[in-house]
Short mmCIF file of C-alpha atoms and ligand atoms in Angstrom, two decimals:
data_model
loop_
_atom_site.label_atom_id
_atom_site.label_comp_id
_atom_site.label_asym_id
_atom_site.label_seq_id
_atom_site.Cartn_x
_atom_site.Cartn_y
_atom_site.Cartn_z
CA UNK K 26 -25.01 -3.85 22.11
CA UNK K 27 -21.43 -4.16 20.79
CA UNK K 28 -19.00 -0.96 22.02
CA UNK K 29 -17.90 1.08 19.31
CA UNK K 30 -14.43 0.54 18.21
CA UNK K 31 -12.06 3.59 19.03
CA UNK K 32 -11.65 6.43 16.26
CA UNK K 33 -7.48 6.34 16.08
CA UNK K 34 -5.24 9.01 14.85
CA UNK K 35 -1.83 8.28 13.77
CA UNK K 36 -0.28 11.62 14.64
CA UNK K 37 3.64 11.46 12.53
CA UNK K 38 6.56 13.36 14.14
CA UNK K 39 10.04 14.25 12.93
CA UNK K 40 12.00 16.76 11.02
CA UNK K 41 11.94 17.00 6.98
CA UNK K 42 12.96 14.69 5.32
CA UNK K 43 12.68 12.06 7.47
CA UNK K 44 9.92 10.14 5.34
CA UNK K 45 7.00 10.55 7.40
CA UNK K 46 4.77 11.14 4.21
CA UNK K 47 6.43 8.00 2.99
CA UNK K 48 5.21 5.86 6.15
CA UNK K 49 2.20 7.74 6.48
CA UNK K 50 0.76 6.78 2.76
CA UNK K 51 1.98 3.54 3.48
CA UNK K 52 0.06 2.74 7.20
CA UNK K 53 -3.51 4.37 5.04
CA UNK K 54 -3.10 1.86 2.43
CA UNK K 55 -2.05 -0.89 4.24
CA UNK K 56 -5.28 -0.36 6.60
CA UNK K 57 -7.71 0.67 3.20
CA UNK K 58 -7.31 -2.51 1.92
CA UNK K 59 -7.96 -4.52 5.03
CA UNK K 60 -11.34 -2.67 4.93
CA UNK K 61 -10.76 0.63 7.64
CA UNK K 62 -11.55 3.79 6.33
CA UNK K 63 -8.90 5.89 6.51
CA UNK K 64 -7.47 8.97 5.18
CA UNK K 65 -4.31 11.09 5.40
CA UNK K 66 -4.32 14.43 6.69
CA UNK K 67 -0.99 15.77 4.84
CA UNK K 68 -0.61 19.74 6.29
CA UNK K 69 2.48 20.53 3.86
CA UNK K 70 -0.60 20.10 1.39
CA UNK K 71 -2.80 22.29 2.71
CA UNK K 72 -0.20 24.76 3.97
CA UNK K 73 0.47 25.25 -0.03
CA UNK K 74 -2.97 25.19 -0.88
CA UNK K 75 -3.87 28.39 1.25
CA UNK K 76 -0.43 29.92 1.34
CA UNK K 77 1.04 29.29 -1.66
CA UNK K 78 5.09 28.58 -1.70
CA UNK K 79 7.39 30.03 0.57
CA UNK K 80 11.19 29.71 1.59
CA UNK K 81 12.92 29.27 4.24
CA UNK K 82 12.81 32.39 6.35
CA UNK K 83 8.93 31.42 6.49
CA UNK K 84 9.62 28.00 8.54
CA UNK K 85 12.16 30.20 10.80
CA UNK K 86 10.21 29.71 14.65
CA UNK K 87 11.90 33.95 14.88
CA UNK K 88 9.15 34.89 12.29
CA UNK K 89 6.12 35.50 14.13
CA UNK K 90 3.72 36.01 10.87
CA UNK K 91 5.10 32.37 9.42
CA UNK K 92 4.25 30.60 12.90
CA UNK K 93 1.01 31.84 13.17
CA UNK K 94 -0.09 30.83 9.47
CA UNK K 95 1.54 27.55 9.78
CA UNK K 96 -0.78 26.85 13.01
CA UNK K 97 -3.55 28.06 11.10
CA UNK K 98 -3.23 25.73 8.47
CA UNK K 99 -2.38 22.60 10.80
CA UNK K 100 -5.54 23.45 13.02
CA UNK K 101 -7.47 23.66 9.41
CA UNK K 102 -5.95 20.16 8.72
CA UNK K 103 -6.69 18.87 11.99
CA UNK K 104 -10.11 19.96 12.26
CA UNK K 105 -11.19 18.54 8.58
CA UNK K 106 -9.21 15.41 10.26
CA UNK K 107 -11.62 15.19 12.83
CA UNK K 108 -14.41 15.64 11.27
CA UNK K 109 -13.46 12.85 8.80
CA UNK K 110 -13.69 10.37 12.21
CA UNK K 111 -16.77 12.14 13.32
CA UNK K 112 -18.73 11.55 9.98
CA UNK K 113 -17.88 7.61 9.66
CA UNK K 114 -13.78 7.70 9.23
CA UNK K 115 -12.34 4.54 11.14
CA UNK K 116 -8.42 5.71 11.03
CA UNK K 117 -6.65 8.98 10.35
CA UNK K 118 -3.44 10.06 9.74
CA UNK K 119 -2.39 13.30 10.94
CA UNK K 120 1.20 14.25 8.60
CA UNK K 121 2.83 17.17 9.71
CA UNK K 122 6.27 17.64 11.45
CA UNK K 123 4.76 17.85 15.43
CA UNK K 124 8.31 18.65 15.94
CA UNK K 125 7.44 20.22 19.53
CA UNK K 126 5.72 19.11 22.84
CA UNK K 127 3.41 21.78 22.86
CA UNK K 128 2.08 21.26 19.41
CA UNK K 129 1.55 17.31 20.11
CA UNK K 130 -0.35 18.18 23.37
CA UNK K 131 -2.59 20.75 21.39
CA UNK K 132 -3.22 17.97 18.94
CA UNK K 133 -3.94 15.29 21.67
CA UNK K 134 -6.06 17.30 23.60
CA UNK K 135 -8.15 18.09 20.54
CA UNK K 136 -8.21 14.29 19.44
CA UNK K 137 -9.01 13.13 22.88
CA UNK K 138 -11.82 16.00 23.71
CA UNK K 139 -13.45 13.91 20.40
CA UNK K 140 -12.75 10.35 21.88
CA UNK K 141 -10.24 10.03 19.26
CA UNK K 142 -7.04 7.51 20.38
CA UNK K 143 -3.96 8.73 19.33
CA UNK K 144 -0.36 7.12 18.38
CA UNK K 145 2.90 8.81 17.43
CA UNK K 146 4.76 7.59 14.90
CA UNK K 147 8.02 9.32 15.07
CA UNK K 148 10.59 9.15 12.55
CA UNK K 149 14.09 9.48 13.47
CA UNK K 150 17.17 9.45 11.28
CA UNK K 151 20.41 11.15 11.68
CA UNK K 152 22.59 9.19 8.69
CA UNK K 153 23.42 12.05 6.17
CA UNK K 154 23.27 9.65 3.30
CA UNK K 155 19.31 8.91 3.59
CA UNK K 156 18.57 12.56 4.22
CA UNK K 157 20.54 13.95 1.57
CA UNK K 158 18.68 11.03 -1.06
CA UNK K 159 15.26 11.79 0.84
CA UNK K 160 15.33 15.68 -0.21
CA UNK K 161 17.02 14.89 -3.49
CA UNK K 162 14.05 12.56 -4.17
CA UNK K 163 11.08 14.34 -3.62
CA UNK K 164 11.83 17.58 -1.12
CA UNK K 165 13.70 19.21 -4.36
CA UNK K 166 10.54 17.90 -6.67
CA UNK K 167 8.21 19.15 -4.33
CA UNK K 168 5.65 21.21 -5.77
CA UNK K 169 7.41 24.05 -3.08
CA UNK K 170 10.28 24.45 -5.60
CA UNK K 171 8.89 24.27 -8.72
CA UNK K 172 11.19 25.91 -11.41
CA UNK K 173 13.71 25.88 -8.99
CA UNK K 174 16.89 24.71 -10.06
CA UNK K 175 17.99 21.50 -7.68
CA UNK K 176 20.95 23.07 -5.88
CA UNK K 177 19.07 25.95 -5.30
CA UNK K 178 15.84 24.29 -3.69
CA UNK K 179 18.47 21.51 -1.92
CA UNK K 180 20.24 24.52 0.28
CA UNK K 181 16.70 26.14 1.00
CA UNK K 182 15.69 22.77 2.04
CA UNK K 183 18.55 22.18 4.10
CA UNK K 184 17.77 25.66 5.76
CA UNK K 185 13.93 24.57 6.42
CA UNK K 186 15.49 21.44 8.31
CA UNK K 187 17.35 23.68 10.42
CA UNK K 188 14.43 25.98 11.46
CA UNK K 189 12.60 23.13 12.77
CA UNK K 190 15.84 21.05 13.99
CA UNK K 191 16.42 24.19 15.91
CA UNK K 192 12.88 23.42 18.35
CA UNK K 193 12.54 19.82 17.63
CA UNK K 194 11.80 17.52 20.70
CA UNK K 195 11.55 13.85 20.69
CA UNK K 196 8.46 12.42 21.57
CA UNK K 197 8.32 11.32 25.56
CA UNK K 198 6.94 8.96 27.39
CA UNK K 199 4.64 10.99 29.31
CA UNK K 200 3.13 12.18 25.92
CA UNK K 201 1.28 8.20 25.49
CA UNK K 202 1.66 5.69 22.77
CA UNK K 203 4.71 6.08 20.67
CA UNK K 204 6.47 3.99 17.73
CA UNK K 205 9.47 5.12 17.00
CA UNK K 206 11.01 4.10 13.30
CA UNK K 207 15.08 4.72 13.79
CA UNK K 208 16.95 4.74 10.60
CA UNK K 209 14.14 3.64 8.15
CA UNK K 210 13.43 0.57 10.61
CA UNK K 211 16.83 -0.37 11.60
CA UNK K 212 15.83 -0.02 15.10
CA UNK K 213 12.11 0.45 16.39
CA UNK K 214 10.78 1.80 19.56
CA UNK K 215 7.55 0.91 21.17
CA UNK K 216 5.41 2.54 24.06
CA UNK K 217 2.15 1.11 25.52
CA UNK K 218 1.11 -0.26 22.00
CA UNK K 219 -1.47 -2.44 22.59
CA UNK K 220 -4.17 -4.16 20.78
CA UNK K 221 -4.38 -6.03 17.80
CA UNK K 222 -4.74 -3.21 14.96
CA UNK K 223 -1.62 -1.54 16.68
CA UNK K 224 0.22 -4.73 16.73
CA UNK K 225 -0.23 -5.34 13.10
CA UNK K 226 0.68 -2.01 12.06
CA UNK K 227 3.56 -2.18 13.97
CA UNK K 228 4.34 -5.47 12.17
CA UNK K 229 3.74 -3.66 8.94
CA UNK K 230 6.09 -1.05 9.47
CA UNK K 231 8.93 -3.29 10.59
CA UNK K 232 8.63 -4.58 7.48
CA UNK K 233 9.04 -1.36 5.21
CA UNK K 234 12.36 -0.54 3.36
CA UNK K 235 12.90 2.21 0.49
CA UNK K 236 15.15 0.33 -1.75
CA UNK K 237 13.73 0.13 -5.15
CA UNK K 238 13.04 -3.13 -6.74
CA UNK K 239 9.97 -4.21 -9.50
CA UNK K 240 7.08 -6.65 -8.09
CA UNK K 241 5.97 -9.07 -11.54
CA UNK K 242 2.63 -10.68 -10.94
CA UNK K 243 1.28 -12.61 -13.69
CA UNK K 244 -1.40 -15.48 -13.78
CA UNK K 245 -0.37 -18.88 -14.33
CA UNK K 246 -0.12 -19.91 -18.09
CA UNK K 247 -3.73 -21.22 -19.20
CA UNK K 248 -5.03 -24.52 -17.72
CA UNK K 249 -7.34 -27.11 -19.21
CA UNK K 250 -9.94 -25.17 -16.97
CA UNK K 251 -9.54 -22.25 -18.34
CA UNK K 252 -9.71 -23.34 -21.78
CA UNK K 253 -12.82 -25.42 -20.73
CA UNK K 254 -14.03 -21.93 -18.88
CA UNK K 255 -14.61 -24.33 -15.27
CA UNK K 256 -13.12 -22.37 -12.39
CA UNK K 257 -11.08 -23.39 -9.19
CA UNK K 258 -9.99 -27.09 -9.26
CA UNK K 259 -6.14 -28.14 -9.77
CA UNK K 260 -6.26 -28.57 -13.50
CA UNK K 261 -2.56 -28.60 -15.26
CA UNK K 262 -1.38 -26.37 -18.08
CA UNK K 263 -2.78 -26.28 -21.49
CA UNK K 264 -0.10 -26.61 -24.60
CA UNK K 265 -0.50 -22.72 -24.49
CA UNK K 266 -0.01 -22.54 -21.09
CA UNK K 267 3.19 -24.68 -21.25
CA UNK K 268 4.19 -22.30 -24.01
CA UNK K 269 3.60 -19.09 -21.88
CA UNK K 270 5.65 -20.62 -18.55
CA UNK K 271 8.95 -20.91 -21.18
CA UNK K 272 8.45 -17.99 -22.94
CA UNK K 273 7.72 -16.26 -19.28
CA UNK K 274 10.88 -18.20 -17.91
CA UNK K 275 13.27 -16.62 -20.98
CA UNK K 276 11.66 -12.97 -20.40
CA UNK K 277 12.35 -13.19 -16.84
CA UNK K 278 15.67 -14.36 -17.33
CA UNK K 279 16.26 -11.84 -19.96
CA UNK K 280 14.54 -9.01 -17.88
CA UNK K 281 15.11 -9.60 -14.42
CA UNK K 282 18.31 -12.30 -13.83
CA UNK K 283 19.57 -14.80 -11.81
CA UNK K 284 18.63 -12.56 -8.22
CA UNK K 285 14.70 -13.00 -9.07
CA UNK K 286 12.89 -14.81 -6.07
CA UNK K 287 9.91 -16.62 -7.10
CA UNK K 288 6.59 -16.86 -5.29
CA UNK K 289 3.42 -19.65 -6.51
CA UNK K 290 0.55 -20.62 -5.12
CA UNK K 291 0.21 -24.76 -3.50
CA UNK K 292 -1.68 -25.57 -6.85
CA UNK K 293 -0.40 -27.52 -9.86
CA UNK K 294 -0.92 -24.84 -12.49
CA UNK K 295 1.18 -21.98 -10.99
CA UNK K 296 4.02 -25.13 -10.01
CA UNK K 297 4.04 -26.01 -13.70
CA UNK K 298 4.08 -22.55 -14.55
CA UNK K 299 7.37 -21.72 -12.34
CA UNK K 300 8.79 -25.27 -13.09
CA UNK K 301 9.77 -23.99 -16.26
CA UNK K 302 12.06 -21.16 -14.88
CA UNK K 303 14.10 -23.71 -13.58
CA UNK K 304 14.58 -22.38 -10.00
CA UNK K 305 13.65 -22.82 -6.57
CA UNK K 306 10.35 -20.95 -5.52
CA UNK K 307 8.18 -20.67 -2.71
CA UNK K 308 4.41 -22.51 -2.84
CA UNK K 309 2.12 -20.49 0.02
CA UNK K 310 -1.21 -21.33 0.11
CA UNK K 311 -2.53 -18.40 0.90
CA UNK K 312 -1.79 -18.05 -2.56
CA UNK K 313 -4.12 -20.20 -3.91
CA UNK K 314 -6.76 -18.94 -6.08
CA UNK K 315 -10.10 -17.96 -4.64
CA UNK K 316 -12.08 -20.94 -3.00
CA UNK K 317 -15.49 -21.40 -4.88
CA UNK K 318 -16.98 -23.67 -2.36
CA UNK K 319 -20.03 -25.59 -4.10
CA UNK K 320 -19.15 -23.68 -7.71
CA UNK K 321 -15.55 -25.05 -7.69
CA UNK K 322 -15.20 -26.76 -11.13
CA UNK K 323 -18.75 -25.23 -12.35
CA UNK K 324 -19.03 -22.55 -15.63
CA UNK K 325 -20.24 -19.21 -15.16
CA UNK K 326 -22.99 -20.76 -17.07
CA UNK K 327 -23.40 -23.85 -14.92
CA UNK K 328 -23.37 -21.45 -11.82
CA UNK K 329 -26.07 -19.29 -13.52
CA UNK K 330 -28.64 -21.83 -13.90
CA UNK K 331 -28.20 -24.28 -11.36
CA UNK K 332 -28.01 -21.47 -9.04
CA UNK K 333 -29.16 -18.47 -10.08
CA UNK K 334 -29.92 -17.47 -6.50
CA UNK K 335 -25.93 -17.53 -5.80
CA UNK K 336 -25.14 -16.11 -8.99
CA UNK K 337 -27.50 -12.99 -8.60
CA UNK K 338 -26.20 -12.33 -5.59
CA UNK K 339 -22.71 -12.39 -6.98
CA UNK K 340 -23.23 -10.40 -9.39
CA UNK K 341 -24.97 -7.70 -6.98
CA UNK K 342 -21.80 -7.38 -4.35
CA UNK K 343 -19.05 -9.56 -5.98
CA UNK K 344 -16.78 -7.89 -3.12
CA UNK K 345 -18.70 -8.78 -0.04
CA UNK K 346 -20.05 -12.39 -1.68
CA UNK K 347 -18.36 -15.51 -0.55
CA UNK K 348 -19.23 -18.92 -2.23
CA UNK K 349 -21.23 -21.22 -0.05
CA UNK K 350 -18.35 -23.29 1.69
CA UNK K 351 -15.89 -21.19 -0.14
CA UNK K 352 -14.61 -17.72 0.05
CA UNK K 353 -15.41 -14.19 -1.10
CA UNK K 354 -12.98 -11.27 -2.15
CA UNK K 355 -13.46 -9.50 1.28
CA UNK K 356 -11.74 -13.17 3.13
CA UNK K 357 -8.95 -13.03 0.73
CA UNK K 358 -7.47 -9.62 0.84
CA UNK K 359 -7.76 -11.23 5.13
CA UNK K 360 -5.47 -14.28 4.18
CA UNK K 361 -3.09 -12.33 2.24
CA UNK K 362 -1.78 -10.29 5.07
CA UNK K 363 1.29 -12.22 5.72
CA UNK K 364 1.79 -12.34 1.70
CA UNK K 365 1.89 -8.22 1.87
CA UNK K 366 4.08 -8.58 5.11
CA UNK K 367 6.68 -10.70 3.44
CA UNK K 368 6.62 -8.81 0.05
CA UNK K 369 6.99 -5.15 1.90
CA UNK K 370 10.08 -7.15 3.59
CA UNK K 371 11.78 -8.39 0.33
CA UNK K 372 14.38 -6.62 -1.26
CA UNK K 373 15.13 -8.97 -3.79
CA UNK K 374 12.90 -8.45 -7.81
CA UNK K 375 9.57 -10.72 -6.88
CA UNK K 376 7.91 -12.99 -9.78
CA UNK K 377 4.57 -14.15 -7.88
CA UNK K 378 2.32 -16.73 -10.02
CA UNK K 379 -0.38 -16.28 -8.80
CA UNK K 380 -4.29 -16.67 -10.00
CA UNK K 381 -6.88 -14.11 -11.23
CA UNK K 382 -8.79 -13.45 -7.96
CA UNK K 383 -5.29 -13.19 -5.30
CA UNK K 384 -3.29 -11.43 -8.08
CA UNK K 385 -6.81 -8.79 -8.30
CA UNK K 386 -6.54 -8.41 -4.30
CA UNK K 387 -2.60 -8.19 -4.54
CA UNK K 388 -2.61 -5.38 -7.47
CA UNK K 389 -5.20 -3.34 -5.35
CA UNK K 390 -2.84 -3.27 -2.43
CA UNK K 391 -0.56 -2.53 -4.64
CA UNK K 392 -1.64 0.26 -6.73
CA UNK K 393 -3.81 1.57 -3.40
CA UNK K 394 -7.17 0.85 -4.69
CA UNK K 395 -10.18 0.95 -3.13
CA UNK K 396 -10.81 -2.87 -2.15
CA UNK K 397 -14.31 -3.24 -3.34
CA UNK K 398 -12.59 -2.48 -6.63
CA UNK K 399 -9.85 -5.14 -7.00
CA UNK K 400 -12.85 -7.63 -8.31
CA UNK K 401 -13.16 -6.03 -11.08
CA UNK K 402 -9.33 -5.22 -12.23
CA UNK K 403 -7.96 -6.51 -15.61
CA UNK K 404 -5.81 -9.37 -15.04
CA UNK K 405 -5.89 -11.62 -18.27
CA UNK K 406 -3.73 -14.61 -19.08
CA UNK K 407 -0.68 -14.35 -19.98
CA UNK K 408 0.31 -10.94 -19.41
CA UNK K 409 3.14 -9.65 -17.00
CA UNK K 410 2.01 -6.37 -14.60
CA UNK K 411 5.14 -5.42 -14.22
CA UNK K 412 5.09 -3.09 -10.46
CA UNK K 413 7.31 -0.57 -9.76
CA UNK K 414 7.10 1.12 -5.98
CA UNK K 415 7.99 4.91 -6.24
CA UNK K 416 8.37 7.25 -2.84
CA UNK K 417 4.60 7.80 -2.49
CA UNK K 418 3.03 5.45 -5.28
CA UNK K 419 3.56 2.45 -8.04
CA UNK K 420 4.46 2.63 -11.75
CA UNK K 421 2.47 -0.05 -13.98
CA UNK K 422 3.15 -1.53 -16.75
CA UNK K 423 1.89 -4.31 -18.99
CA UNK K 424 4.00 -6.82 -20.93
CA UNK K 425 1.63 -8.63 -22.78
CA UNK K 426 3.79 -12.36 -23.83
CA UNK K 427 1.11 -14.12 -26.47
CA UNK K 428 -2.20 -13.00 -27.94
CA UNK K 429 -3.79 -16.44 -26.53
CA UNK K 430 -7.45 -16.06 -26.49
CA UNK K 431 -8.83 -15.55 -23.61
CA UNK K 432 -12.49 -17.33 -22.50
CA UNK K 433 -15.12 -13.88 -22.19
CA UNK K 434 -15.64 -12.66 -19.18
CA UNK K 435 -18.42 -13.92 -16.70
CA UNK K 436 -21.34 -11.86 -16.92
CA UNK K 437 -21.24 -10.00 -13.75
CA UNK K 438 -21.53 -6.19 -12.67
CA UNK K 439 -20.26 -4.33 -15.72
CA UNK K 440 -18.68 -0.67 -14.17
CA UNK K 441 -15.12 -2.59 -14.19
CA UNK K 442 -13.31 0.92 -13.27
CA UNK K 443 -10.52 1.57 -16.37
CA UNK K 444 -6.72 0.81 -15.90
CA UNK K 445 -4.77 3.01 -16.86
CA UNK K 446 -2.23 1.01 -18.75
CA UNK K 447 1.52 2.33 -18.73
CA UNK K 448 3.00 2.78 -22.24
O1 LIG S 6 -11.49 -18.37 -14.12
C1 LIG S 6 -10.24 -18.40 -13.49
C2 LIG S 6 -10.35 -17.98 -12.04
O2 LIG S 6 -9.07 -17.95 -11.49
C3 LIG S 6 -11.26 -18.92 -11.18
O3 LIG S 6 -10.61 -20.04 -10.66
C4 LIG S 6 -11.76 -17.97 -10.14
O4 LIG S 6 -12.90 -18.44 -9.46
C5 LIG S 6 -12.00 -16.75 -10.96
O5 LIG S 6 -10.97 -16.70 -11.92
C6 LIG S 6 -12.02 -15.46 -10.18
O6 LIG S 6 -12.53 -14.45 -11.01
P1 LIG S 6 -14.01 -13.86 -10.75
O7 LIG S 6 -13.97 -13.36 -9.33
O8 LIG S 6 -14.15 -12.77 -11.77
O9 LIG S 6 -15.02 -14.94 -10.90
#
């Protein structure tokens, strides 16, 4: 019988501001969409859920009443945390400042009386300029100074640092496995990480940066396969497709400039497609669109009654079903990996021209969607989804380039969960 794999908790440390919420939304959805449950345990949340707002004076460690509540709520948090694991949770993050010793050995006792591995992810950043944009970013939006005007809630927030500044102690070695992120990843600090899943999250996070930049991910323009309604193969452009790589090249030059790095798949209709923006691009393969095994170059139709056998089952689990000889959704949200790796790492704008199936599995990173969803997203032909990464989300929106028609959709499971489109 196989051993159970470990429960983990990802346990954050640091003072405010220091964009633990930021890294800890970002580890959950990097590890949702490779297929581990895994939920965030934020106790800012629930300490405003049972205790309303508060200032200052409340975080002070001299005010007796205010420390006591604030355990209560962080025990509340870490029990619902645990039970999470206990009832079929793989991963858990535990978000919460852990700014002393004692508090971290409370919550690794209680982890570890539960068989629950844990890992401290400590933030540490001392430049003035990042904190001051951190709590002018989202500390003076929070929901804790609503109707507050900005200066105001910046000083009080300044004060709150100070209250837990005043006890804070930097995660030790005799305390176990530690990451430490130093000035939003400009230096990193490991201890006794070990393991694959640690190493790739590790990997992940030396990847991350805050600046703000737009991800465009659009389909290649339409093939002669589309327009013939075959899928897979290596078919080149259509006249309309032709049409939508210039009029794509002109938008992007119009929209984005000269600094736009440009990202296709190995096959011929995303090459023509980025041909025609007249500047060097990269071709990954892991780009390339999902692999349909025996049903490469078939109709939905074809597939249907040649082999209605595959195509039922399809149609049943179109997440967990890979094409005989070929691939399903589940293998290639696995391949992508180093895609997300390298586009968490770019700074530059990113144009990727890409196909229906990768762009689905991309978007649902993207916009932190369930996986078993992203088979069922909207991506139609020639359309822009223009991405915009915010502090603890994504902004969508669509530019829609030409009104070419687009072949109806195969007949498969028909709950396609809505989009929300962006005005
Ligand atoms: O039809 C275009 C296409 O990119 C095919 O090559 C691919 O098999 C398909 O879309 C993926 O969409 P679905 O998973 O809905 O069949």
């Amino acid at each position: 019988m196989a051993a159970p794999t470990p429960k983990l908790a990802f346990v954050m440390v640091g003072l405010p501001a220091r964009g633990k919420t930021f890294i800890a939304r970002k580890i959950a959805r990097y590890l949702s969409w490779l297929g581990h449950r895994t939920e965030v345990y934020n106790v800012g949340s629930y300490r405003r859920a049972r205790l309303g707002r508060h200032r200052h004076e409340f975080f002070d460690p001299r005010n007796e009443a205010g420390q006591s509540a604030r355990r209560d709520v962080a025990l509340e948090a870490l029990d619902d945390m645990l039970g999470f694991l206990r009832t079929g949770g793989d991963i858990a993050i535990y978000d919460a400042t852990n700014n002393t010793p004692e508090r971290r050995a409370l919550v690794r006792a209680r982890c570890a009386a539960e068989g629950v591995d844990v890992v401290f992810v400590e933030s540490i950043c001392d430049d003035p300029v990042i904190i001051e944009s951190n709590i002018r970013a989202t500390k003076a939006r929070s929901p804790d100074y609503e109707g507050v005007p900005e200066e105001e809630a910046v000083r009080d927030f300044r004060q709150r640092i100070a209250h837990y500044a005043s006890e804070y102690q930097r995660v030790a070695e005799d305390e176990g496995p530690f990451v430490k992120i130093i000035d939003v990843g400009r230096k990193m600090e490991l201890y006794r990480i070990e393991g694959y899943l640690l190493a790739r999250v590790v990997h992940f996070l030396v990847n991350l940066h805050v600046r703000p930049r737009r991800v465009w991910l659009t389909r290649h323009g339409e093939s002669s396969f589309n327009v013939s309604g075959r899928i897979g193969g290596d078919a080149a452009l259509s006249e309309a497709g032709r049409a939508y790589a210039s009029h794509l090249a002109s938008v992007v030059r119009e929209r984005v400039g000269e600094g736009v790095v440009v990202w296709t798949s190995t096959l011929r209709r995303t090459i023509e497609t980025a041909e025609a923006l007249g500047k060097p691009y990269r071709a990954w393969r892991a780009l390339d669109e999902i692999d349909a095994g025996i049903c490469d170059g078939m109709t939905y139709a074809e597939i249907a009654e040649q082999m209605p056998n595959e195509f039922e089952r399809r149609a049943v689990d179109k997440f967990g079903y890979r094409y005989p000889r070929g691939e399903s959704y589940q293998d290639v949200i696995q391949r992508l990996e180093p895609v997300i790796f390298e586009l968490e790492r770019e700074k530059a704008p990113l144009l990727i021209i890409g196909h229906q199936g990768v762009l689905r599995a991309l978007y649902a990173y993207m916009m932190d969607r369930p996986p078993s969803e992203c088979p069922f997203v909207s991506i139609p032909l020639h359309t822009i989804l223009e991405l915009e990464p915010t502090a603890y989300g994504c902004e969508e929106r669509r530019i829609e380039l030409s009104p070419t028609p687009v072949p109806p959709p195969p007949p498969s499971k028909p709950s396609s969960p809505p989009i929300e489109r962006m005005p």
